[in-house]
Coordinates of C-alpha atoms in Angstrom, one line a residue:
M1430 CA -69.0 12.2 20.1
Q1431 CA -71.1 15.2 19.2
S1432 CA -74.6 16.0 20.4
Y1433 CA -75.8 17.1 17.0
V1434 CA -75.8 15.7 13.4
L1435 CA -72.8 16.7 11.3
P1436 CA -72.5 16.4 7.5
N1437 CA -70.5 13.5 6.1
T1438 CA -71.3 11.3 9.0
N1439 CA -73.3 8.1 9.6
V1440 CA -76.4 8.1 11.9
V1441 CA -78.6 5.3 13.1
L1442 CA -82.3 5.5 12.6
R1443 CA -84.3 3.5 15.1
L1444 CA -87.7 2.8 13.4
Q1445 CA -91.0 2.4 15.1
N1446 CA -91.0 -1.4 14.8
G1447 CA -87.7 -1.6 16.8
Q1448 CA -85.4 -2.1 13.8
Y1449 CA -82.2 -0.1 13.1
K1450 CA -80.9 1.4 9.9
V1451 CA -77.5 3.0 9.3
A1452 CA -77.9 6.1 7.1
P1453 CA -75.1 8.3 5.7
V1454 CA -75.8 12.0 6.1
T1455 CA -74.4 13.9 3.2
A1456 CA -75.5 17.3 2.1
D1457 CA -77.9 17.5 -0.9
T1458 CA -78.7 13.8 -0.8
T1459 CA -81.8 11.7 -0.1
I1460 CA -82.2 9.3 2.8
S1461 CA -84.7 6.5 1.9
I1462 CA -86.4 4.3 4.5
P1463 CA -88.3 1.2 3.3
K1464 CA -92.1 1.5 3.8
Y1465 CA -91.6 5.0 5.2
G1466 CA -90.6 7.1 2.3
S1467 CA -87.6 9.3 1.6
F1468 CA -86.5 12.8 2.7
S1469 CA -83.7 15.2 2.2
A1470 CA -80.6 14.6 4.4
N1471 CA -80.3 18.4 4.8
L1472 CA -83.3 18.2 7.3
L1473 CA -81.1 16.2 9.7
I1474 CA -77.9 18.3 9.5
G1475 CA -77.5 20.4 12.6
R1476 CA -80.3 18.7 14.6
P1477 CA -79.7 17.0 17.9
Y1478 CA -79.5 13.3 18.5
Y1479 CA -82.1 11.2 20.5
V1480 CA -85.0 13.1 19.0
T1481 CA -88.0 11.3 17.4
Y1482 CA -89.3 12.6 14.1
E1483 CA -92.3 12.0 11.9
L1484 CA -92.5 12.0 8.1
V1485 CA -95.1 14.5 7.0
E1486 CA -96.0 15.2 3.4
K1487 CA -97.1 18.6 2.3
Q1488 CA -98.0 20.2 -1.0
D1489 CA -95.2 22.2 -2.7
E1490 CA -96.0 25.9 -2.9
G1491 CA -94.4 26.2 -6.2
D1492 CA -95.9 23.1 -7.8
S1493 CA -99.3 22.0 -6.6
K1494 CA -99.0 18.5 -8.1
K1495 CA -95.7 17.9 -6.2
K1496 CA -95.4 16.8 -2.6
I1497 CA -92.5 17.5 -0.3
T1498 CA -91.5 15.5 2.8
L1499 CA -90.8 17.3 6.0
L1500 CA -89.8 16.2 9.4
R1501 CA -91.8 16.9 12.5
A1502 CA -90.2 16.6 15.9
V1503 CA -92.5 14.7 18.2
P1504 CA -92.6 16.2 21.7
A1505 CA -91.9 14.1 24.7
A1506 CA -95.4 14.6 26.1
E1507 CA -96.9 13.0 23.0
L1508 CA -94.5 10.1 23.0
H1509 CA -95.2 9.3 26.7
A1510 CA -98.9 10.2 26.7
E1511 CA -100.0 6.9 28.2
T1512 CA -97.3 6.9 30.9
L1513 CA -98.1 10.5 31.9
S1514 CA -101.9 10.0 31.9
N1515 CA -103.8 10.4 35.1
D1516 CA -105.6 7.1 34.8
T1517 CA -102.8 4.9 36.1
F1518 CA -102.7 1.8 38.2
T1519 CA -101.6 2.1 41.8
P1520 CA -100.7 -1.3 43.4
A1521 CA -101.9 -2.1 46.9
E1522 CA -99.3 -2.1 49.6
S1523 CA -101.2 -4.6 51.8
R1524 CA -104.1 -7.0 51.6
D1525 CA -106.4 -4.7 53.5
E1526 CA -105.7 -1.8 51.1
K1527 CA -107.5 -1.8 47.7
A1528 CA -105.7 -1.0 44.5
T1529 CA -106.8 2.1 42.6
G1530 CA -107.1 2.7 38.9
S1531 CA -109.0 1.3 35.9
L1532 CA -106.7 -1.7 35.6
A1533 CA -107.0 -2.7 39.2
N1534 CA -109.9 -5.2 38.7
E1535 CA -108.9 -6.7 35.3
S1536 CA -106.9 -9.6 36.5
F1537 CA -109.8 -12.1 36.9
D1538 CA -113.4 -12.6 36.1
L1539 CA -116.1 -11.9 38.6
V1540 CA -119.4 -13.8 37.9
T1541 CA -122.7 -13.7 39.8
D1542 CA -124.7 -16.7 40.8
E1543 CA -127.0 -16.2 37.8
G1544 CA -123.9 -16.3 35.4
E1545 CA -123.7 -12.6 34.7
V1546 CA -120.1 -11.4 34.2
L1547 CA -119.5 -8.3 36.2
I1548 CA -115.8 -7.9 35.6
R1549 CA -114.2 -9.5 32.6
N1550 CA -110.8 -10.2 31.1
N1551 CA -109.6 -11.1 27.6
R1552 CA -109.8 -14.9 28.0
L1553 CA -113.1 -15.0 26.0
T1554 CA -111.9 -12.5 23.4
I1555 CA -111.7 -14.0 19.9
D1556 CA -109.3 -12.3 17.5
D1557 CA -110.7 -13.2 14.1
P1558 CA -109.7 -11.4 10.9
S1559 CA -113.4 -11.3 9.9
R1560 CA -114.1 -8.8 12.6
Q1561 CA -112.0 -6.2 10.7
A1562 CA -114.3 -4.5 8.2
L1563 CA -111.4 -3.0 6.1
S1564 CA -109.8 -5.3 3.6
H1565 CA -106.1 -5.4 2.8
E1566 CA -106.7 -3.5 -0.5
E1567 CA -108.6 -0.8 1.3
I1568 CA -105.8 -0.4 3.9
E1569 CA -103.2 -0.1 1.2
A1570 CA -105.3 2.5 -0.5
L1571 CA -105.5 4.5 2.8
K1572 CA -101.7 4.3 3.1
K1573 CA -101.2 5.7 -0.4
A1574 CA -103.7 8.5 0.1
S1575 CA -102.5 9.4 3.5
A1576 CA -100.1 12.3 3.8
G1577 CA -99.6 12.3 7.6
S1578 CA -97.6 10.2 9.9
G1579 CA -100.1 7.3 10.0
K1580 CA -102.4 8.3 12.9
E1581 CA -105.4 8.6 10.5
I1582 CA -104.9 5.1 9.2
I1583 CA -104.7 3.7 12.8
A1584 CA -107.9 5.5 13.8
K1585 CA -109.8 4.2 10.8
I1586 CA -108.6 0.6 11.3
M1587 CA -109.6 0.7 15.0
A1588 CA -113.0 2.3 14.1
A1589 CA -113.7 -0.5 11.6
H1590 CA -113.0 -3.2 14.2
S1591 CA -116.4 -4.7 15.2
A1592 CA -115.2 -6.3 18.5
L1593 CA -113.0 -3.5 19.8
G1594 CA -115.3 -3.0 22.8
E1595 CA -114.7 -6.6 24.0
K1596 CA -111.0 -5.9 24.6
T1597 CA -109.7 -5.0 28.0
E1598 CA -107.6 -1.9 28.5
F1599 CA -104.4 -3.9 28.5
S1600 CA -105.4 -5.8 25.4
L1601 CA -106.5 -2.6 23.7
A1602 CA -103.1 -1.0 24.5
K1603 CA -101.2 -4.0 23.0
Y1604 CA -103.4 -3.8 19.9
T1605 CA -102.8 -0.1 19.5
L1606 CA -99.1 -0.5 20.0
R1607 CA -99.0 -3.3 17.4
K1608 CA -100.7 -1.1 14.8
S1609 CA -98.5 1.9 15.7
K1610 CA -95.4 -0.1 15.0
K1611 CA -96.8 -1.1 11.6
Y1612 CA -98.3 2.2 10.3
M1613 CA -96.6 5.0 12.2
K1614 CA -93.9 6.8 10.2
R1615 CA -91.6 7.7 13.2
F1616 CA -87.9 7.2 13.7
T1617 CA -85.4 8.3 16.3
V1618 CA -82.0 9.6 15.3
L1619 CA -79.1 7.9 17.3
P1620 CA -75.4 8.4 17.0
T1621 CA -73.3 5.5 15.6
D1622 CA -71.8 3.7 18.6
V1623 CA -70.7 0.2 19.2
N1624 CA -73.7 -0.9 21.2
V1625 CA -76.2 0.0 18.5
L1626 CA -73.9 -1.6 15.8
T1627 CA -73.8 -4.8 17.9
K1628 CA -77.6 -4.9 18.0
I1629 CA -77.8 -4.4 14.3
W1630 CA -75.4 -7.2 13.3
I1631 CA -76.7 -9.6 16.0
E1632 CA -80.0 -9.6 14.2
K1633 CA -78.7 -9.2 10.6
D1634 CA -75.7 -11.6 10.5
P1635 CA -74.6 -13.0 13.9
S1636 CA -71.9 -15.2 12.5
R1637 CA -70.1 -12.2 11.1
I1638 CA -69.4 -10.9 14.6
M1639 CA -69.1 -14.4 16.2
E1640 CA -72.4 -13.9 17.9
L1641 CA -70.9 -11.4 20.2
R1642 CA -73.6 -9.7 22.2
E1643 CA -73.6 -6.2 23.8
E1644 CA -73.2 -7.4 27.4
T1645 CA -70.4 -9.9 26.5
L1646 CA -68.5 -7.2 24.6
G1647 CA -68.8 -4.9 27.6
L1648 CA -67.5 -7.6 29.9
M1649 CA -64.5 -8.1 27.6
M1650 CA -63.6 -4.4 27.8
S1651 CA -64.0 -4.5 31.6
W1652 CA -61.7 -7.5 32.2
G1653 CA -59.2 -6.0 29.6
N1654 CA -59.2 -2.7 31.5
V1655 CA -59.3 -0.8 28.2
H1656 CA -59.0 3.0 28.8
Y1657 CA -57.2 6.1 27.8
H1658 CA -53.6 6.7 29.1
A1659 CA -51.7 9.9 29.4
E1660 CA -49.4 10.8 26.5
D1661 CA -46.1 10.0 28.3
H1662 CA -43.5 7.3 27.6
D1663 CA -41.6 4.8 29.7
E1664 CA -38.0 5.5 30.5
G1665 CA -36.6 2.1 30.2
G1666 CA -33.6 0.4 28.8
S1667 CA -35.4 -0.9 25.7
D1668 CA -34.1 0.1 22.3
V1669 CA -37.7 0.8 21.2
D1670 CA -39.6 3.7 22.7
L1671 CA -42.7 2.0 24.2
G1672 CA -45.6 4.2 25.4
K1673 CA -48.5 3.5 27.6
G1674 CA -51.9 2.2 26.7
R1675 CA -50.7 -0.4 24.2
Y1676 CA -53.1 -3.2 23.5
L1677 CA -52.6 -6.4 21.4
V1678 CA -55.7 -7.7 19.6
I1679 CA -56.8 -10.7 17.6
D1680 CA -60.1 -9.7 16.0
D1681 CA -62.2 -12.0 13.7
T1682 CA -65.4 -9.9 14.2
C1683 CA -64.8 -7.6 11.2
G1684 CA -63.5 -4.9 13.5
L1685 CA -66.2 -4.8 16.2
V1686 CA -63.7 -5.5 19.0
V1687 CA -61.3 -2.9 17.7
A1688 CA -64.2 -0.4 17.5
A1689 CA -65.2 -1.1 21.1
M1690 CA -61.6 -0.6 22.3
A1691 CA -61.3 2.6 20.3
E1692 CA -64.5 3.9 21.8
K1693 CA -63.3 3.2 25.3
M1694 CA -60.0 5.0 24.5
G1695 CA -61.7 8.0 22.9
I1696 CA -60.1 7.5 19.4
L1697 CA -63.1 6.1 17.5
H1698 CA -64.7 9.3 16.3
A1699 CA -62.9 12.1 14.5
S1700 CA -63.0 15.4 16.4
P1701 CA -64.8 18.2 14.4
E1702 CA -63.0 20.9 16.4
N1703 CA -59.7 19.9 14.7
E1704 CA -61.3 20.1 11.3
E1705 CA -62.7 23.6 12.0
Q1706 CA -59.2 24.7 13.2
E1707 CA -57.6 23.3 10.0
A1708 CA -60.2 25.1 7.9
N1709 CA -59.6 28.4 9.7
I1710 CA -55.8 28.1 9.3
A1711 CA -56.2 27.2 5.6
T1712 CA -58.3 30.3 5.1
K1713 CA -55.8 32.5 6.9
C1714 CA -53.0 31.0 4.8
G1715 CA -54.9 31.8 1.6
L1716 CA -55.2 28.2 0.4
A1717 CA -58.9 28.4 0.2
D1718 CA -58.8 31.1 -2.4
E1719 CA -56.2 29.4 -4.7
D1720 CA -57.3 27.5 -7.7
A1721 CA -56.9 23.7 -8.1
E1722 CA -53.7 23.9 -10.1
M1723 CA -51.9 25.9 -7.4
N1724 CA -53.1 23.6 -4.6
D1725 CA -51.8 20.6 -6.6
T1726 CA -48.4 22.3 -7.0
L1727 CA -48.2 23.1 -3.3
S1728 CA -49.2 19.5 -2.4
S1729 CA -46.5 18.0 -4.6
A1730 CA -43.9 20.3 -3.2
K1731 CA -44.9 19.4 0.4
R1732 CA -44.7 15.7 -0.4
R1733 CA -41.1 16.2 -1.7
L1734 CA -40.2 18.0 1.6
D1735 CA -41.8 15.2 3.7
S1736 CA -39.9 12.6 1.6
N1737 CA -36.6 14.3 2.2
S1738 CA -37.3 14.8 5.9
L1739 CA -38.0 11.1 6.3
S1740 CA -34.7 10.2 4.8
Q1741 CA -32.8 12.2 7.4
G1742 CA -31.5 10.4 10.5
N1743 CA -31.8 6.8 9.1
D1744 CA -28.3 6.4 7.7
S1745 CA -25.4 8.6 7.0
T1746 CA -25.6 7.9 3.3
H1747 CA -29.2 9.0 3.3
R1748 CA -28.7 12.4 4.8
M1749 CA -28.9 15.7 2.9
D1750 CA -27.3 18.9 3.9
E1751 CA -29.6 21.9 4.3
D1752 CA -28.2 23.8 1.3
D1753 CA -29.1 21.0 -1.1
A1754 CA -32.5 20.5 0.5
T1755 CA -33.2 24.2 0.2
R1756 CA -31.9 24.4 -3.4
T1757 CA -33.7 21.3 -4.6
N1758 CA -37.1 21.8 -2.9
P1759 CA -37.8 25.5 -2.3
S1760 CA -40.2 26.2 0.5
P1761 CA -43.7 27.0 -0.9
G1762 CA -45.0 28.7 2.2
P1763 CA -46.7 27.9 5.5
W1764 CA -48.8 24.8 5.8
P1765 CA -52.1 24.5 7.7
T1766 CA -51.2 21.3 9.5
K1767 CA -48.3 18.9 9.9
R1768 CA -48.7 15.7 7.8
A1769 CA -49.6 12.7 10.0
V1770 CA -47.6 9.5 9.7
Q1771 CA -49.7 6.4 9.6
S1772 CA -49.4 4.1 12.7
S1773 CA -46.9 6.5 14.4
A1774 CA -48.6 6.8 17.8
K1775 CA -46.6 5.3 20.7
S1776 CA -49.3 5.6 23.3
N1777 CA -52.9 4.6 23.2
S1778 CA -52.3 2.3 20.3
I1779 CA -54.2 -0.9 19.1
T1780 CA -52.0 -3.5 17.4
V1781 CA -54.0 -6.1 15.4
V1782 CA -52.4 -9.4 14.5
H1783 CA -54.1 -11.1 11.5
A1784 CA -53.6 -14.2 9.5
N1785 CA -54.3 -12.8 6.0
T1786 CA -52.7 -10.3 3.8
Q1787 CA -55.0 -7.6 5.1
P1788 CA -57.1 -7.6 8.2
N1789 CA -60.9 -7.6 7.8
M1790 CA -62.1 -4.5 9.7
S1791 CA -65.0 -3.5 7.4
L1792 CA -67.2 -2.4 10.3
L1793 CA -64.9 0.5 11.0
E1794 CA -66.3 2.2 7.9
T1795 CA -69.4 2.9 9.9
F1796 CA -67.4 5.3 12.0
G1797 CA -65.8 7.1 9.1
Y1798 CA -62.5 5.0 8.9
D1799 CA -61.9 3.0 5.8
P1800 CA -58.9 0.6 6.4
D1801 CA -58.2 0.4 2.6
K1802 CA -58.2 4.2 2.2
P1803 CA -57.5 5.6 5.7
D1804 CA -58.3 9.2 6.4
P1805 CA -55.3 11.0 7.9
K1806 CA -57.6 13.2 10.0
H1807 CA -59.1 10.2 11.7
P1808 CA -57.5 9.2 15.1
L1809 CA -57.2 5.6 14.0
F1810 CA -54.9 6.6 11.2
T1811 CA -52.1 7.0 13.8
H1812 CA -53.3 4.8 16.6
L1813 CA -54.2 1.6 14.7
R1814 CA -51.4 -0.8 13.8
T1815 CA -51.6 -4.0 11.9
L1816 CA -49.2 -6.9 11.2
S1817 CA -49.4 -10.5 10.1
W1818 CA -48.3 -13.6 12.0
L1819 CA -45.4 -14.0 9.6
Q1820 CA -44.1 -10.5 10.5
L1821 CA -44.5 -11.2 14.2
L1822 CA -42.9 -14.7 14.3
E1823 CA -40.5 -14.7 11.4
P1824 CA -40.0 -11.1 10.2
S1825 CA -36.9 -11.9 8.2
L1826 CA -39.0 -14.0 5.8
D1827 CA -41.3 -11.1 5.0
P1828 CA -40.3 -9.0 2.0
L1829 CA -41.9 -5.9 3.5
Y1830 CA -39.5 -6.1 6.5
Q1831 CA -36.4 -5.9 4.2
E1832 CA -34.9 -2.5 3.5
P1833 CA -35.5 -1.4 -0.1
P1834 CA -32.3 -1.1 -2.1
V1835 CA -31.0 2.2 -3.4
P1836 CA -31.4 2.5 -7.2
E1837 CA -28.1 1.5 -8.9
P1838 CA -26.2 4.3 -10.7
A1839 CA -26.2 4.3 -14.4
D1840 CA -22.5 4.9 -14.8
A1841 CA -19.3 5.3 -12.7
E1842 CA -19.6 9.1 -12.7
E1843 CA -23.1 8.9 -11.2
A1844 CA -21.9 6.4 -8.6
N1845 CA -19.6 9.1 -7.1
L1846 CA -22.4 11.6 -6.6
P1847 CA -24.2 12.0 -3.2
L1848 CA -27.4 10.1 -2.7
N1849 CA -29.6 13.1 -2.9
K1850 CA -28.2 14.2 -6.3
R1851 CA -28.3 10.6 -7.5
L1852 CA -32.0 10.4 -6.6
S1853 CA -32.7 13.8 -8.2
A1854 CA -31.3 12.5 -11.4
L1855 CA -33.8 9.7 -11.5
K1856 CA -37.1 10.0 -13.3
S1857 CA -40.0 11.1 -11.2
G1858 CA -41.7 7.7 -11.3
K1859 CA -38.7 5.8 -10.1
R1860 CA -37.9 8.4 -7.4
S1861 CA -41.5 8.4 -6.0
A1862 CA -41.6 4.6 -6.1
Y1863 CA -38.3 4.4 -4.1
W1864 CA -39.6 6.8 -1.4
K1865 CA -42.9 5.0 -1.2
K1866 CA -41.2 1.7 -0.6
R1867 CA -38.9 3.3 2.0
R1868 CA -41.8 4.9 3.9
R1869 CA -43.6 1.6 3.9
W1870 CA -40.5 -0.2 5.2
E1871 CA -40.0 2.3 8.0
R1872 CA -43.6 1.9 9.1
V1873 CA -43.6 -1.9 9.0
K1874 CA -40.2 -2.1 10.8
N1875 CA -41.4 0.2 13.5
I1876 CA -44.6 -1.8 14.0
V1877 CA -42.8 -5.2 14.1
D1878 CA -40.0 -4.1 16.4
S1879 CA -42.3 -2.4 18.9
T1880 CA -44.7 -5.4 18.9
R1881 CA -41.8 -7.9 19.4
A1882 CA -40.6 -5.8 22.3
G1883 CA -43.8 -6.6 24.1
E1884 CA -44.9 -4.7 27.3
F1885 CA -48.5 -4.5 26.2
D1886 CA -51.1 -3.6 28.7
A1887 CA -53.6 -6.3 27.7
L1888 CA -54.2 -9.1 25.2
I1889 CA -57.8 -9.4 23.8
V1890 CA -58.6 -12.3 21.6
A1891 CA -61.9 -13.0 19.7
T1892 CA -61.2 -15.6 17.0
T1893 CA -62.2 -19.1 15.9
M1894 CA -58.6 -20.2 15.8
D1895 CA -57.0 -22.5 18.3
P1896 CA -56.5 -20.3 21.4
I1897 CA -53.6 -22.5 22.7
G1898 CA -51.3 -21.6 19.9
I1899 CA -52.3 -17.9 20.1
L1900 CA -51.6 -17.7 23.9
K1901 CA -48.3 -19.5 23.5
H1902 CA -46.8 -16.7 21.4
L1903 CA -48.7 -13.7 22.6
V1904 CA -48.9 -14.0 26.4
P1905 CA -45.1 -13.4 26.8
L1906 CA -45.6 -10.0 25.1
V1907 CA -48.0 -8.8 27.8
R1908 CA -46.4 -6.9 30.7
G1909 CA -46.5 -8.0 34.3
G1910 CA -49.9 -7.2 35.8
G1911 CA -51.5 -7.0 32.4
N1912 CA -54.8 -8.7 31.5
V1913 CA -55.5 -11.5 29.1
V1914 CA -59.1 -11.9 27.7
V1915 CA -60.2 -14.6 25.3
Y1916 CA -63.7 -14.9 23.8
H1917 CA -65.1 -17.9 22.0
P1918 CA -68.7 -18.7 21.0
S1919 CA -68.4 -22.3 22.5
V1920 CA -67.0 -23.3 25.9
E1921 CA -64.9 -26.3 24.8
P1922 CA -61.8 -24.5 23.6
L1923 CA -61.8 -22.3 26.8
T1924 CA -62.0 -25.3 29.1
Q1925 CA -58.8 -26.6 27.6
I1926 CA -57.1 -23.3 28.5
M1927 CA -58.5 -23.4 32.0
D1928 CA -56.9 -26.8 32.4
L1929 CA -53.5 -25.7 31.0
Y1930 CA -53.3 -22.8 33.4
S1931 CA -54.8 -24.6 36.4
R1932 CA -53.2 -24.8 39.8
D1933 CA -52.3 -28.5 39.4
R1934 CA -50.8 -28.0 36.0
R1935 CA -48.7 -25.1 37.3
A1936 CA -47.5 -27.1 40.4
G1937 CA -46.4 -29.9 38.1
Y1938 CA -44.5 -27.5 35.8
V1939 CA -42.7 -25.8 38.8
K1940 CA -41.8 -29.2 40.2
M1941 CA -40.3 -30.3 36.9
L1942 CA -38.2 -27.1 36.8
Q1943 CA -37.0 -27.7 40.3
Q1944 CA -36.0 -31.3 39.6
A1945 CA -34.0 -30.2 36.5
D1946 CA -32.3 -27.5 38.6
D1947 CA -31.3 -29.9 41.3
Q1948 CA -29.8 -32.3 38.7
G1949 CA -28.0 -29.4 37.0
R1950 CA -29.5 -29.9 33.6
A1951 CA -31.8 -28.0 31.3
P1952 CA -35.5 -28.8 31.8
A1953 CA -37.0 -31.0 29.1
V1954 CA -40.5 -29.6 28.6
D1955 CA -43.1 -32.1 27.2
E1956 CA -45.2 -30.2 24.6
E1957 CA -48.1 -32.6 25.1
D1958 CA -48.3 -31.9 28.9
F1959 CA -47.2 -28.3 28.8
P1960 CA -48.0 -26.7 25.4
V1961 CA -47.9 -23.3 27.2
D1962 CA -46.1 -22.0 30.2
P1963 CA -48.6 -22.2 33.1
T1964 CA -46.6 -19.9 35.3
L1965 CA -47.3 -16.8 33.2
L1966 CA -51.0 -16.5 34.0
L1967 CA -52.6 -16.3 37.4
N1968 CA -56.3 -16.5 38.6
P1969 CA -57.8 -17.9 35.4
M1970 CA -61.6 -17.5 35.2
L1971 CA -64.3 -18.7 32.8
Q1972 CA -67.6 -16.9 32.7
T1973 CA -70.5 -15.9 30.6
A1974 CA -73.2 -13.2 30.7
R1975 CA -76.6 -12.7 29.2
A1976 CA -78.9 -9.7 29.7
R1977 CA -82.6 -10.5 29.3
E1978 CA -85.0 -8.0 27.9
W1979 CA -88.0 -6.9 30.0
Q1980 CA -91.5 -5.9 29.2
I1981 CA -92.2 -2.6 31.0
L1982 CA -96.0 -2.1 31.3
P1983 CA -98.2 -1.1 34.2
M1984 CA -98.9 -4.2 36.3
R1985 CA -97.3 -6.4 33.8
T1986 CA -93.6 -5.9 34.0
H1987 CA -91.7 -9.2 33.6
P1988 CA -88.8 -10.6 31.6
V1989 CA -89.5 -11.5 28.0
M1990 CA -90.2 -15.2 27.8
T1991 CA -88.6 -15.7 24.4
S1992 CA -85.2 -14.7 23.1
R1993 CA -83.0 -15.4 20.1
G1994 CA -81.0 -18.6 20.2
G1995 CA -77.4 -19.1 19.0
S1996 CA -74.2 -19.6 20.9
E1997 CA -74.0 -18.5 24.5
G1998 CA -70.5 -17.0 24.3
Y1999 CA -67.9 -17.5 27.0
I2000 CA -64.9 -15.4 28.2
F2001 CA -61.6 -16.5 29.6
S2002 CA -59.8 -14.0 31.7
A2003 CA -56.5 -14.1 33.6
T2004 CA -53.7 -11.8 34.9
R2005 CA -50.2 -11.9 33.5
V2006 CA -47.5 -12.4 36.1
V2007 CA -43.7 -12.6 35.9
P2008 CA -42.4 -15.8 37.5
I2009 CA -39.3 -15.7 39.7
K2010 CA -36.3 -17.2 38.0
G2011 CA -33.3 -18.7 39.8
Q2012 CA -35.1 -18.6 43.2
R2013 CA -37.3 -21.0 45.1
V2014 CA -40.4 -20.0 47.0
E2015 CA -41.1 -22.7 49.6
A2016 CA -43.3 -22.9 52.7
K2017 CA -42.2 -25.3 55.4
G2018 CA -43.3 -25.9 59.0
K2019 CA -45.8 -27.7 61.1
F2020 CA -49.2 -26.1 61.3
S2021 CA -50.8 -27.9 64.3
K2022 CA -53.6 -26.5 66.3
K2023 CA -52.5 -25.6 69.8
R2024 CA -54.6 -26.5 72.8
K2025 CA -55.9 -23.6 74.7
T2026 CA -54.7 -23.6 78.3
E2027 CA -56.5 -22.1 81.3
A2028 CA -54.0 -19.3 81.5
S2029 CA -54.5 -18.3 77.9
M2030 CA -58.3 -18.4 78.3
V2031 CA -58.1 -16.1 81.3
T2032 CA -55.8 -13.7 79.4
C2033 CA -58.2 -13.6 76.6

């Protein structure tokens, strides 16, 4: 993640009232904020994040009747003027010591015998709208006539308040803060990360992300041990080359869980350094100076070369000799970068299993990745894999898993030709359709075979589906020592999982297997009592977490008394283990407490 705003990216604007707005930053466009105004996106490009700006209107030098909107960076001293002021409250460390500061004596009323109030608080303060001399129409007229950030409006509103002197310093500070949130045109530029996106959707549409809060999402990533792995591969006897850092996901939160995992693995944001290198290489190769027609010609030639290279090594009938490849597709010159193959990463990959034709991961568009039109430059283009339940459980029934047939020859003479010449004789539309189907088949077959091979580092589930059926099929795909994390808004489905993987259930399952082994027969597993294998998971835990907001003010720091309702959200976590097959683990013996003798007591 960069420290400054880049073009063609999304930023988050935190407004003065605490709300968030996602704004795309594109050159020569306008960013509009309701009740604030609009400004040019060019004013944010190249500026750092975490800086607070004010909207300031000024007269255009070229046209006196036209106003332009500029951004003013608010310094930190102005933002924290009250905190950095000298008149602060210093609490007393003991009863004998007196507190200092103007707020030290405003916690109670001090009344004399004659009834005169020496020290007051805000218990007798009456907040009545009639004490404000300005009407709503006059305030709206001030807002239209004001060209500043809103300080003048706040000053006039406070000057027109007839009972402002009755307020205590704390009450006056709250009143000023409330007016600042309403009339100040300030916003802070934040980068688009998962935490801010979670806050936005938990207020906008909680059901879309299954009411998944920020602290709960962080707890899921912690128990799942999601992190980046080195780019090396396991040297095992498996037919499929399995890398490290492979995670299996069930995500019904519109891609929020996938985004959180990608952020932990460092593959959520595109690296601008690679784009700059590609631009420099393209300039050196002369592609930047070519016209559009020449670039299209080179791109089509490159696609033909890539199509022929994909056909090599799959089957002996699909191979082309170097002479035919050179003669059919002459090399157009050096390329800036190598073409990336979608879902080709073997390490640090996220495999999403979905129930529909396409998974719903629309929230990834906020981070510059469109699942419908993926960008090859984005890291998720190669590290994100998707497959359906049908492809996972019954791949032979899925048409995409079947190898596309070779186009039939038109006559007997064409049937005797090699495959490359036969494909060259086809029309361009049929030839491109064949290679498109074959590349899709190779991608789907690679994803399905590697997923069914298992050895995933963790299984993370966030869905409203029945978790029992999900764990029955997906837990065996996790490697030994891996983690299993299941999130659900309510606790009832997770309590069933806790019972199925409990110690008593596991002991009964092992006893049933031992009895079947002693009798020399295959164990008859009752699906009602044991819908899942309880020996595959160890140390199951059920927990929840909720972080409360705090009010941070001098002498009045305490948790906020009210918070939003909704589901609490619970997490089930366990560790995948590999049970011992064909051996018994038994503990026998008498464990009686020995009486201490006098000799042993002397020795001790």
